[in-house]
Amino acid sequence: MSAAAYTDAVMLFGDSLTQAWSEGSLAQRMAEYYNRRIDVVNRGFGGYTSTWAIPVFEQVFATKEAREKGLAQEVRLITIWLGANDACLPPTAQHVPIETYRANLHHLIAQVQSPSSAYHSPNTKIVLVNPPPIIEDAWLKSRVEKWTDFGSQGPKPDQNRDAKVTRRYAEVCKEVAKETGVPVVDLWQAIVDAAGGEADDQLAPYFYDGLHLTSEGYAVLFKHLTALIEEKYPELNPEGMTMRMPHWADVDMEKPRIAFDKVLKGRLAGEL
Amino acid sequence: MSAAAYTDAVMLFGDSLTQAWSEGSLAQRMAEYYNRRIDVVNRGFGGYTSTWAIPVFEQVFATKEAREKGLAQEVRLITIWLGANDACLPPTAQHVPIETYRANLHHLIAQVQSPSSAYHSPNTKIVLVNPPPIIEDAWLKSRVEKWTDFGSQGPKPDQNRDAKVTRRYAEVCKEVAKETGVPVVDLWQAIVDAAGGEADDQLAPYFYDGLHLTSEGYAVLFKHLTALIEEKYPELNPEGMTMRMPHWADVDMEKPRIAFDKVLKGRLAGEL
């Protein structure tokens, strides 16, 4: 019995694309999808790269030891969605060389899957998500607008992203999926397919600043992510998961505690 | 270090009005408000009354013992939003006599505040929220539509709610606030004020079925709830709370781990 009485969690791990809790964001959609089944915890950190994600992972993901002591929720599913910032062009501070990006994803997956890892969690399913396309002009325009809003201090921002470079990072993420056997949402392709092409005006509805997704962009991700979950990890389809606390119409009106005692016993017996 | 590495949580406790994770819902708005500060856990259970909420509370809120062992997040804030279902008319199974509703709210508050309670949590701030108005005709229409959609099986639903009765429950919630010194969001009044009156057509934008709130309805609650938090519990204003993990521009590009080690030490020292 605890403040986080649901013993399971879904962890969304990544950068600003994950961090959003806005209407229609990935987090909001996933929390609604798993409503009353499992807690969705948002561990998205705006601006972070796969290199910086490694020490963060060590703080936000339970060690095997902590989990076994009951000091943490069990993460049933983790989405790892990184690379959008790694793909910044040098000398931007966030730039991570593409082979380092590949190695970082391998490292994060091994942290969860390797029996020798302090974070080994054999019951945690992983889904990789690759970076979506970007709209270069819209991104630069958004940076310049921000700079103007803040009084045009410092050097005027220049272009620090390149759509073709981001595409290569998206490809590497898919290669890591193949190399490790971890399923991946090919968000890059999914957005291009939904948009009907890669032209700026085709991509425009899916991005509000050329980089970050609109609700319509997140809808594409959510559709593919939930289809993947339902196909690859059917045990994580919320429709088959027990609803936390009985449906109200099943509560014994006169003796509500009896129903809850049953639930509690079920939970302690591992049935829930 | 755990899957729920943030040591603090905000718990939203109540019925279906709380349970929603839809766009613009209370949960979505609060998760966005506390983004990267504190986890928002949704403990809303559709159809539940204040009577049924008592055994549920005992399962979802940490015991003092569990908390002290580090087995639970500390709940910094709990919203208790009940009464909408209690106000159903007898013989509806959910009906809870109004004085029982009052006693149940007192009991829940005492569970948190009383030093003799197994759930005593002196660092948990409480906010009560009272039931909003209802639109009787819209509610009955929605019930009959559902009944028709399911093949008109069983007796045709009749009216099981009365706006004047719900109003009395809303008043009792305010009385409990006065009796206990716990602050309350007078949502009943806030919605009527926003609507400009109590007529069905005035209230219509705030409810999608005469009982449950639209995003516009939740916006009224969110505005008043956050104003209350910022006034009564300024330490829970997210603007003054430390952002989890450093801002990306503050990370040492060459040695990212150093920044995180500082964060970790700060957290262990209770600074975060």
Coordinates of C-alpha atoms in Angstrom, one line a residue:
Chain A
M1 CA 0.0 0.0 0.0
S2 CA 1.5 3.2 -1.1
A3 CA 1.0 6.6 -2.7
A4 CA 1.8 4.8 -5.9
A5 CA -0.3 1.8 -5.2
Y6 CA -0.3 0.6 -8.8
T7 CA 2.7 -1.7 -8.8
D8 CA 3.3 -1.2 -12.5
A9 CA 4.3 1.8 -14.6
V10 CA 4.9 2.8 -18.2
M11 CA 7.9 5.1 -18.5
L12 CA 8.3 7.5 -21.3
F13 CA 12.0 8.3 -21.6
G14 CA 13.5 10.9 -23.9
D15 CA 13.8 14.6 -24.7
S16 CA 11.4 17.5 -25.1
L17 CA 9.3 15.5 -27.6
T18 CA 8.6 13.2 -24.7
Q19 CA 8.5 15.8 -22.0
A20 CA 5.3 17.5 -23.2
W21 CA 2.1 17.0 -21.2
S22 CA 0.1 19.3 -23.4
E23 CA -3.3 18.4 -24.9
G24 CA -2.8 15.6 -27.4
S25 CA 0.9 15.0 -26.4
L26 CA 2.3 11.4 -26.2
A27 CA 2.1 11.5 -22.4
Q28 CA -1.5 12.6 -22.3
R29 CA -2.6 10.1 -24.9
M30 CA -0.7 7.2 -23.1
A31 CA -2.1 8.2 -19.7
E32 CA -5.6 8.1 -21.2
Y33 CA -4.8 4.7 -23.0
Y34 CA -3.7 3.2 -19.7
N35 CA -6.2 5.0 -17.5
R36 CA -6.9 3.0 -14.3
R37 CA -4.6 0.2 -15.5
I38 CA -1.1 1.5 -15.0
D39 CA 0.6 4.8 -14.2
V40 CA 2.4 6.6 -17.0
V41 CA 5.5 8.4 -15.7
N42 CA 7.0 11.1 -17.9
R43 CA 10.8 11.1 -17.9
G44 CA 11.3 13.4 -20.8
F45 CA 14.0 16.1 -20.5
G46 CA 13.9 18.9 -23.0
G47 CA 17.2 19.5 -24.9
Y48 CA 18.8 16.2 -23.7
T49 CA 20.7 14.0 -26.0
S50 CA 21.4 10.2 -25.9
T51 CA 24.7 11.0 -24.1
W52 CA 23.1 13.0 -21.4
A53 CA 20.3 10.4 -21.1
I54 CA 22.7 7.8 -19.7
P55 CA 23.3 9.4 -16.3
V56 CA 19.7 10.4 -16.2
F57 CA 18.6 6.9 -16.8
E58 CA 20.7 5.8 -13.8
Q59 CA 18.6 8.2 -11.7
V60 CA 15.1 7.6 -13.0
F61 CA 15.1 3.8 -13.6
A62 CA 15.0 1.6 -10.5
T63 CA 18.0 -0.6 -9.8
K64 CA 17.3 -4.3 -9.5
E65 CA 18.1 -4.1 -5.8
A66 CA 15.6 -1.2 -5.2
R67 CA 12.9 -3.0 -7.2
E68 CA 13.4 -6.2 -5.3
K69 CA 13.1 -4.4 -2.0
G70 CA 9.8 -3.0 -3.2
L71 CA 11.2 0.5 -3.3
A72 CA 10.1 1.1 -6.9
Q73 CA 7.3 0.5 -9.3
E74 CA 8.0 -2.1 -11.9
V75 CA 8.4 -0.6 -15.3
R76 CA 6.4 -2.8 -17.6
L77 CA 7.2 -0.7 -20.7
I78 CA 9.7 1.9 -21.5
T79 CA 9.7 4.0 -24.6
I80 CA 13.2 5.3 -25.6
W81 CA 12.8 8.2 -27.9
L82 CA 16.1 10.0 -28.5
G83 CA 18.2 11.4 -31.3
A84 CA 16.4 14.6 -32.3
N85 CA 19.0 16.7 -30.4
D86 CA 21.9 14.4 -31.1
A87 CA 21.3 15.3 -34.8
C88 CA 22.1 19.0 -34.2
L89 CA 24.9 20.2 -36.3
P90 CA 28.3 20.9 -34.8
P91 CA 29.4 23.2 -33.2
T92 CA 26.0 23.1 -31.4
A93 CA 26.6 21.8 -27.9
Q94 CA 24.0 19.1 -28.2
H95 CA 25.6 17.4 -31.3
V96 CA 26.4 13.7 -30.7
P97 CA 28.3 11.9 -33.4
I98 CA 26.1 9.3 -35.1
E99 CA 28.1 6.3 -34.0
T100 CA 28.0 7.5 -30.4
Y101 CA 24.2 7.8 -30.7
R102 CA 24.2 4.2 -31.9
A103 CA 26.4 3.1 -29.0
N104 CA 24.3 5.1 -26.5
L105 CA 21.1 3.4 -27.6
H106 CA 22.8 0.0 -27.3
H107 CA 24.0 1.0 -23.8
L108 CA 20.5 2.0 -22.7
I109 CA 18.9 -1.2 -24.0
A110 CA 21.6 -3.3 -22.3
Q111 CA 21.0 -1.4 -19.0
V112 CA 17.5 -2.9 -19.0
Q113 CA 18.2 -6.3 -20.7
S114 CA 21.6 -7.4 -19.5
P115 CA 21.6 -9.7 -16.5
S116 CA 24.9 -8.1 -15.4
S117 CA 23.4 -4.6 -15.3
A118 CA 22.5 -3.0 -12.0
Y119 CA 19.2 -2.0 -13.7
H120 CA 18.4 -5.4 -15.1
S121 CA 14.7 -5.6 -15.4
P122 CA 13.6 -8.7 -17.4
N123 CA 9.9 -7.8 -17.2
T124 CA 10.4 -4.4 -18.8
K125 CA 9.5 -4.3 -22.5
I126 CA 11.3 -1.7 -24.6
V127 CA 10.1 0.3 -27.6
L128 CA 12.4 2.5 -29.5
V129 CA 11.1 5.6 -31.3
N130 CA 13.2 7.4 -33.9
P131 CA 13.3 11.1 -34.5
P132 CA 10.6 12.5 -36.8
P133 CA 11.5 14.7 -39.8
I134 CA 12.2 18.4 -39.3
I135 CA 11.2 21.5 -41.3
E136 CA 14.5 23.5 -41.5
D137 CA 13.0 26.9 -42.4
A138 CA 10.3 26.7 -39.8
W139 CA 12.9 25.7 -37.2
L140 CA 15.2 28.6 -38.0
K141 CA 12.3 31.1 -38.1
S142 CA 11.2 29.9 -34.7
R143 CA 14.7 30.4 -33.2
V144 CA 15.0 33.9 -34.7
E145 CA 11.6 34.8 -33.3
K146 CA 12.6 33.7 -29.8
W147 CA 15.8 35.7 -30.1
T148 CA 13.9 38.8 -31.2
D149 CA 11.4 38.3 -28.4
F150 CA 14.3 38.3 -25.9
G151 CA 15.6 41.6 -27.2
S152 CA 18.0 40.3 -29.9
Q153 CA 20.7 39.7 -27.4
G154 CA 23.8 37.8 -28.5
P155 CA 24.5 36.5 -31.9
K156 CA 21.5 36.0 -34.2
P157 CA 20.7 32.2 -34.3
D158 CA 21.8 30.4 -37.4
Q159 CA 20.6 27.0 -38.7
N160 CA 21.7 24.2 -36.4
R161 CA 19.7 21.3 -37.9
D162 CA 19.6 19.6 -41.3
A163 CA 16.7 17.4 -42.4
K164 CA 19.0 15.0 -44.2
V165 CA 21.2 14.6 -41.1
T166 CA 18.2 13.9 -38.8
R167 CA 17.1 11.3 -41.3
R168 CA 20.4 9.5 -40.9
Y169 CA 19.9 9.4 -37.1
A170 CA 16.4 8.0 -37.7
E171 CA 17.9 5.3 -39.8
V172 CA 20.5 4.4 -37.2
C173 CA 17.8 4.1 -34.6
K174 CA 16.1 1.5 -36.9
E175 CA 19.4 -0.3 -37.3
V176 CA 19.8 -0.5 -33.5
A177 CA 16.3 -2.0 -33.4
K178 CA 17.4 -4.6 -35.9
E179 CA 20.7 -5.3 -34.1
T180 CA 19.0 -5.8 -30.7
G181 CA 15.7 -7.2 -31.6
V182 CA 13.9 -4.4 -29.9
P183 CA 10.8 -3.2 -31.8
V184 CA 10.8 0.4 -33.1
V185 CA 8.3 2.9 -34.2
D186 CA 9.6 4.4 -37.4
L187 CA 8.2 7.8 -36.7
W188 CA 10.2 9.4 -39.4
Q189 CA 8.5 7.3 -42.0
A190 CA 5.1 7.4 -40.3
I191 CA 5.0 11.2 -40.4
V192 CA 6.1 11.3 -44.0
D193 CA 3.5 8.7 -44.9
A194 CA 0.8 10.6 -43.1
A195 CA 1.9 13.9 -44.7
G196 CA 2.0 12.4 -48.1
G197 CA 5.6 13.5 -48.7
E198 CA 8.5 15.4 -47.3
A199 CA 7.8 18.9 -48.6
D200 CA 7.6 21.7 -46.0
D201 CA 3.9 22.4 -46.6
Q202 CA 3.1 18.7 -46.4
L203 CA 4.9 18.3 -43.1
A204 CA 3.6 21.6 -41.7
P205 CA 0.5 20.3 -39.9
Y206 CA 2.6 17.9 -37.8
F207 CA 5.0 20.5 -36.3
Y208 CA 4.5 23.8 -34.6
D209 CA 8.1 25.1 -34.9
G210 CA 9.6 22.7 -37.4
L211 CA 10.9 20.4 -34.7
H212 CA 8.3 19.8 -32.0
L213 CA 5.1 17.9 -32.8
T214 CA 1.5 19.2 -32.8
S215 CA -1.3 17.1 -31.5
E216 CA -1.7 15.9 -35.0
G217 CA 1.9 14.8 -35.1
Y218 CA 1.6 13.0 -31.7
A219 CA -1.6 11.3 -33.1
V220 CA 0.5 9.6 -35.7
L221 CA 3.0 8.4 -33.1
F222 CA 0.3 7.2 -30.8
K223 CA -1.5 5.2 -33.6
H224 CA 1.8 3.4 -34.5
L225 CA 3.0 2.9 -30.9
T226 CA -0.3 1.4 -29.7
A227 CA -0.5 -0.8 -32.8
L228 CA 3.0 -2.0 -32.0
I229 CA 2.2 -2.6 -28.4
E230 CA -1.0 -4.6 -29.3
E231 CA 1.0 -6.7 -31.8
K232 CA 4.3 -7.3 -30.1
Y233 CA 3.3 -7.0 -26.4
P234 CA -0.4 -8.1 -26.3
E235 CA -0.1 -8.5 -22.5
L236 CA 0.3 -4.7 -22.4
N237 CA -2.9 -4.0 -24.3
P238 CA -5.0 -2.1 -21.7
E239 CA -8.1 -3.9 -22.9
G240 CA -6.8 -7.1 -21.4
M241 CA -5.5 -5.6 -18.2
T242 CA -7.4 -5.6 -15.0
M243 CA -9.0 -2.3 -14.2
R244 CA -7.8 -1.0 -10.9
M245 CA -10.6 -1.1 -8.3
P246 CA -13.8 -2.9 -9.3
H247 CA -16.3 -1.2 -11.7
W248 CA -18.6 0.8 -9.5
A249 CA -21.6 -1.3 -10.5
D250 CA -19.8 -4.3 -9.1
V251 CA -19.3 -2.8 -5.6
D252 CA -21.5 -4.3 -2.9
M253 CA -23.6 -1.3 -2.1
E254 CA -24.2 -2.3 1.5
K255 CA -20.7 -3.6 2.3
P256 CA -18.3 -1.9 -0.1
R257 CA -15.3 -3.0 1.9
I258 CA -15.9 -6.6 1.0
A259 CA -15.3 -5.9 -2.7
F260 CA -12.2 -4.0 -1.9
D261 CA -10.8 -6.7 0.4
K262 CA -11.2 -9.1 -2.5
V263 CA -9.3 -6.7 -4.7
L264 CA -6.6 -6.3 -2.1
K265 CA -6.3 -10.1 -1.6
G266 CA -6.1 -10.5 -5.4
R267 CA -3.4 -7.9 -5.6
L268 CA -1.4 -9.5 -2.8
A269 CA -1.8 -12.8 -4.5
G270 CA -0.4 -11.3 -7.7
E271 CA -3.7 -11.6 -9.5
L272 CA -3.9 -7.9 -10.3
Chain B
M1 CA 16.8 5.7 -7.3
S2 CA 13.7 4.2 -8.5
A3 CA 11.2 4.0 -11.4
A4 CA 9.5 6.8 -9.6
A5 CA 12.6 8.7 -8.8
Y6 CA 10.7 11.9 -8.0
T7 CA 10.2 11.6 -4.3
D8 CA 7.1 13.7 -4.3
A9 CA 3.6 13.4 -5.9
V10 CA 0.4 15.2 -6.3
M11 CA -2.6 12.8 -5.9
L12 CA -5.9 13.6 -7.6
F13 CA -8.5 11.6 -5.6
G14 CA -12.1 11.3 -6.5
D15 CA -14.7 9.9 -9.0
S16 CA -15.1 10.0 -12.8
L17 CA -14.6 13.8 -12.8
T18 CA -11.1 13.2 -11.5
Q19 CA -10.5 10.0 -13.5
A20 CA -10.5 11.6 -16.9
W21 CA -7.1 11.9 -18.7
S22 CA -8.6 13.5 -21.8
E23 CA -7.4 16.6 -23.4
G24 CA -8.1 19.5 -21.1
S25 CA -9.0 17.3 -18.2
L26 CA -7.9 18.2 -14.6
A27 CA -5.2 15.5 -14.7
Q28 CA -3.7 16.6 -18.0
R29 CA -3.7 20.2 -16.9
M30 CA -2.1 19.4 -13.5
A31 CA 0.5 17.2 -15.1
E32 CA 1.4 20.0 -17.4
Y33 CA 1.5 22.5 -14.5
Y34 CA 3.8 20.3 -12.5
N35 CA 5.8 19.1 -15.5
R36 CA 9.3 18.1 -14.5
R37 CA 8.6 19.1 -10.9
I38 CA 6.5 16.5 -9.4
D39 CA 4.5 13.4 -10.6
V40 CA 0.7 13.7 -10.8
V41 CA -1.0 10.5 -9.9
N42 CA -4.6 10.0 -10.9
R43 CA -6.7 8.1 -8.3
G44 CA -10.1 8.9 -9.8
F45 CA -12.6 6.1 -9.9
G46 CA -15.7 6.6 -12.0
G47 CA -19.0 6.1 -10.2
Y48 CA -17.5 6.0 -6.8
T49 CA -19.0 7.8 -3.8
S50 CA -17.4 9.2 -0.6
T51 CA -18.4 6.0 1.1
W52 CA -16.6 3.8 -1.4
A53 CA -13.7 6.2 -1.4
I54 CA -12.8 5.3 2.1
P55 CA -11.6 1.7 1.5
V56 CA -10.0 2.9 -1.7
F57 CA -8.1 5.6 0.1
E58 CA -6.6 2.9 2.4
Q59 CA -5.2 1.2 -0.7
V60 CA -3.9 4.1 -2.7
F61 CA -2.5 6.4 0.1
A62 CA 0.7 5.3 1.7
T63 CA 0.7 4.3 5.4
K64 CA 3.0 6.3 7.6
E65 CA 5.0 3.1 8.0
A66 CA 5.4 2.5 4.3
R67 CA 6.4 6.1 3.7
E68 CA 9.0 6.1 6.4
K69 CA 10.5 2.9 5.0
G70 CA 10.8 4.7 1.6
L71 CA 8.3 2.4 0.0
A72 CA 6.1 5.3 -1.3
Q73 CA 6.3 8.7 -2.8
E74 CA 5.4 11.5 -0.4
V75 CA 2.1 13.1 -1.4
R76 CA 2.7 16.8 -1.2
L77 CA -0.9 17.7 -2.3
I78 CA -4.1 15.7 -2.5
T79 CA -7.3 17.0 -4.1
I80 CA -10.4 15.3 -2.6
W81 CA -13.2 15.8 -5.1
L82 CA -16.3 13.8 -4.2
G83 CA -20.0 14.2 -3.8
A84 CA -21.3 14.2 -7.4
N85 CA -22.4 10.5 -7.1
D86 CA -23.4 10.8 -3.4
A87 CA -26.0 13.2 -4.6
C88 CA -27.8 10.7 -6.8
L89 CA -31.4 10.3 -5.7
P90 CA -32.5 7.2 -3.8
P91 CA -33.1 4.4 -4.7
T92 CA -30.0 4.8 -7.0
A93 CA -27.3 2.6 -5.5
Q94 CA -24.8 5.4 -5.3
H95 CA -26.9 7.6 -3.1
V96 CA -25.1 8.6 0.1
P97 CA -27.1 10.5 2.7
I98 CA -25.9 14.0 3.0
E99 CA -24.7 13.7 6.6
T100 CA -22.8 10.6 5.7
Y101 CA -21.2 12.5 2.9
R102 CA -20.1 15.1 5.5
A103 CA -18.8 12.5 7.9
N104 CA -16.9 10.7 5.1
L105 CA -15.1 13.9 4.1
H106 CA -14.2 14.5 7.7
H107 CA -12.9 10.9 7.9
L108 CA -10.8 11.3 4.8
I109 CA -9.3 14.5 6.1
A110 CA -8.6 13.0 9.5
Q111 CA -6.9 10.0 7.8
V112 CA -4.3 12.4 6.5
Q113 CA -4.1 14.9 9.3
S114 CA -4.7 13.0 12.6
P115 CA -1.5 11.9 14.3
S116 CA -3.2 8.7 15.4
S117 CA -4.1 7.7 11.8
A118 CA -2.1 5.0 10.1
Y119 CA -2.0 7.3 7.1
H120 CA -0.9 10.4 9.0
S121 CA 1.0 12.5 6.6
P122 CA 1.8 15.9 8.0
N123 CA 3.5 17.2 4.8
T124 CA 0.5 16.5 2.7
K125 CA -1.6 19.6 1.9
I126 CA -5.3 19.0 1.2
V127 CA -7.7 20.8 -1.2
L128 CA -11.4 20.0 -1.3
V129 CA -13.3 20.4 -4.5
N130 CA -17.1 20.4 -4.4
P131 CA -19.4 19.0 -7.0
P132 CA -20.2 21.3 -10.0
P133 CA -23.8 22.0 -11.0
I134 CA -25.6 19.5 -13.2
I135 CA -28.0 19.9 -16.2
E136 CA -30.9 17.6 -15.4
D137 CA -32.3 17.3 -18.9
A138 CA -29.0 16.8 -20.6
W139 CA -28.1 14.1 -18.1
L140 CA -31.4 12.2 -18.5
K141 CA -31.1 12.5 -22.3
S142 CA -27.5 11.0 -22.2
R143 CA -28.7 8.1 -20.0
V144 CA -31.6 7.3 -22.4
E145 CA -29.2 7.5 -25.4
K146 CA -26.8 5.0 -23.9
W147 CA -29.7 2.7 -23.1
T148 CA -31.0 3.0 -26.7
D149 CA -27.4 2.3 -28.0
F150 CA -27.3 -0.9 -26.0
G151 CA -30.5 -2.2 -27.5
S152 CA -33.0 -0.7 -25.0
Q153 CA -32.5 -3.6 -22.6
G154 CA -34.0 -3.4 -19.1
P155 CA -36.1 -0.6 -17.8
K156 CA -35.8 2.8 -19.5
P157 CA -33.6 5.0 -17.3
D158 CA -35.3 7.7 -15.3
Q159 CA -34.0 10.8 -13.8
N160 CA -31.7 10.0 -10.9
R161 CA -30.2 13.4 -10.2
D162 CA -31.6 16.8 -9.1
A163 CA -29.7 20.0 -9.5
K164 CA -31.0 21.4 -6.2
V165 CA -29.9 18.3 -4.3
T166 CA -26.4 18.4 -5.9
R167 CA -26.2 22.0 -4.8
R168 CA -26.9 21.0 -1.1
Y169 CA -24.0 18.5 -1.3
A170 CA -21.8 21.3 -2.7
E171 CA -22.8 23.4 0.3
V172 CA -21.9 20.6 2.7
C173 CA -18.4 20.3 1.2
K174 CA -17.9 24.0 1.8
E175 CA -19.1 23.5 5.4
V176 CA -16.6 20.7 5.9
A177 CA -13.9 23.0 4.6
K178 CA -14.9 25.6 7.2
E179 CA -15.2 23.0 10.0
T180 CA -11.7 21.6 9.3
G181 CA -9.8 24.6 8.0
V182 CA -9.0 22.8 4.7
P183 CA -9.2 25.1 1.7
V184 CA -11.9 24.4 -0.9
V185 CA -12.5 25.2 -4.5
D186 CA -16.2 26.2 -4.7
L187 CA -16.5 24.7 -8.2
W188 CA -20.3 24.9 -8.0
Q189 CA -20.1 28.7 -7.7
A190 CA -17.1 29.0 -10.0
I191 CA -19.0 27.3 -12.9
V192 CA -22.1 29.3 -12.3
D193 CA -20.1 32.5 -12.3
A194 CA -18.2 31.6 -15.5
A195 CA -21.5 30.6 -17.1
G196 CA -23.2 33.8 -16.0
G197 CA -26.1 31.9 -14.4
E198 CA -27.7 28.5 -13.8
A199 CA -29.9 28.2 -16.8
D200 CA -29.4 25.0 -18.9
D201 CA -28.2 27.0 -21.9
Q202 CA -25.8 29.0 -19.8
L203 CA -24.3 25.9 -18.2
A204 CA -24.2 23.9 -21.5
P205 CA -20.6 24.7 -22.6
Y206 CA -19.2 23.3 -19.4
F207 CA -20.7 19.8 -19.5
Y208 CA -20.9 17.2 -22.3
D209 CA -23.6 15.1 -20.8
G210 CA -25.1 17.3 -18.1
L211 CA -22.8 15.9 -15.4
H212 CA -19.2 15.5 -16.8
L213 CA -17.1 18.5 -17.6
T214 CA -15.8 19.6 -21.0
S215 CA -12.4 21.0 -21.3
E216 CA -14.0 24.4 -20.8
G217 CA -15.4 23.2 -17.5
Y218 CA -12.1 21.8 -16.4
A219 CA -10.5 25.1 -17.3
V220 CA -12.6 26.9 -14.7
L221 CA -11.6 24.3 -12.1
F222 CA -7.9 24.5 -13.0
K223 CA -7.9 28.3 -12.8
H224 CA -9.4 28.3 -9.3
L225 CA -7.4 25.4 -8.1
T226 CA -4.0 26.8 -9.2
A227 CA -5.0 30.3 -7.8
L228 CA -5.8 28.6 -4.5
I229 CA -2.5 26.6 -4.5
E230 CA -0.5 29.7 -5.2
E231 CA -2.2 31.7 -2.5
K232 CA -2.5 29.0 0.3
Y233 CA 0.4 26.7 -0.5
P234 CA 3.0 28.9 -2.2
E235 CA 5.6 26.2 -1.7
L236 CA 3.6 24.1 -4.1
N237 CA 3.7 26.8 -6.9
P238 CA 5.7 25.0 -9.6
E239 CA 7.4 28.2 -10.5
G240 CA 9.3 28.1 -7.2
M241 CA 10.1 24.4 -7.3
T242 CA 13.3 23.0 -8.6
M243 CA 13.2 21.5 -12.0
R244 CA 14.1 17.9 -12.1
M245 CA 17.4 17.5 -13.8
P246 CA 19.4 20.6 -14.8
H247 CA 18.3 22.7 -17.8
W248 CA 20.0 21.3 -20.8
A249 CA 22.0 24.5 -21.3
D250 CA 23.5 24.1 -17.8
V251 CA 24.8 20.6 -18.5
D252 CA 28.6 20.4 -18.9
M253 CA 28.9 19.4 -22.5
E254 CA 32.1 17.5 -22.0
K255 CA 31.4 15.9 -18.7
P256 CA 27.6 15.6 -18.4
R257 CA 27.9 13.2 -15.5
I258 CA 29.4 15.9 -13.3
A259 CA 26.2 18.0 -13.5
F260 CA 24.1 14.9 -12.7
D261 CA 26.2 13.9 -9.8
K262 CA 25.6 17.4 -8.3
V263 CA 21.9 16.9 -8.8
L264 CA 22.0 13.5 -7.2
K265 CA 24.0 14.8 -4.2
G266 CA 21.5 17.7 -3.9
R267 CA 18.6 15.3 -3.9
L268 CA 20.2 13.0 -1.3
A269 CA 20.9 16.0 0.8
G270 CA 17.3 16.9 0.7
E271 CA 17.9 20.0 -1.4
L272 CA 15.7 18.9 -4.3

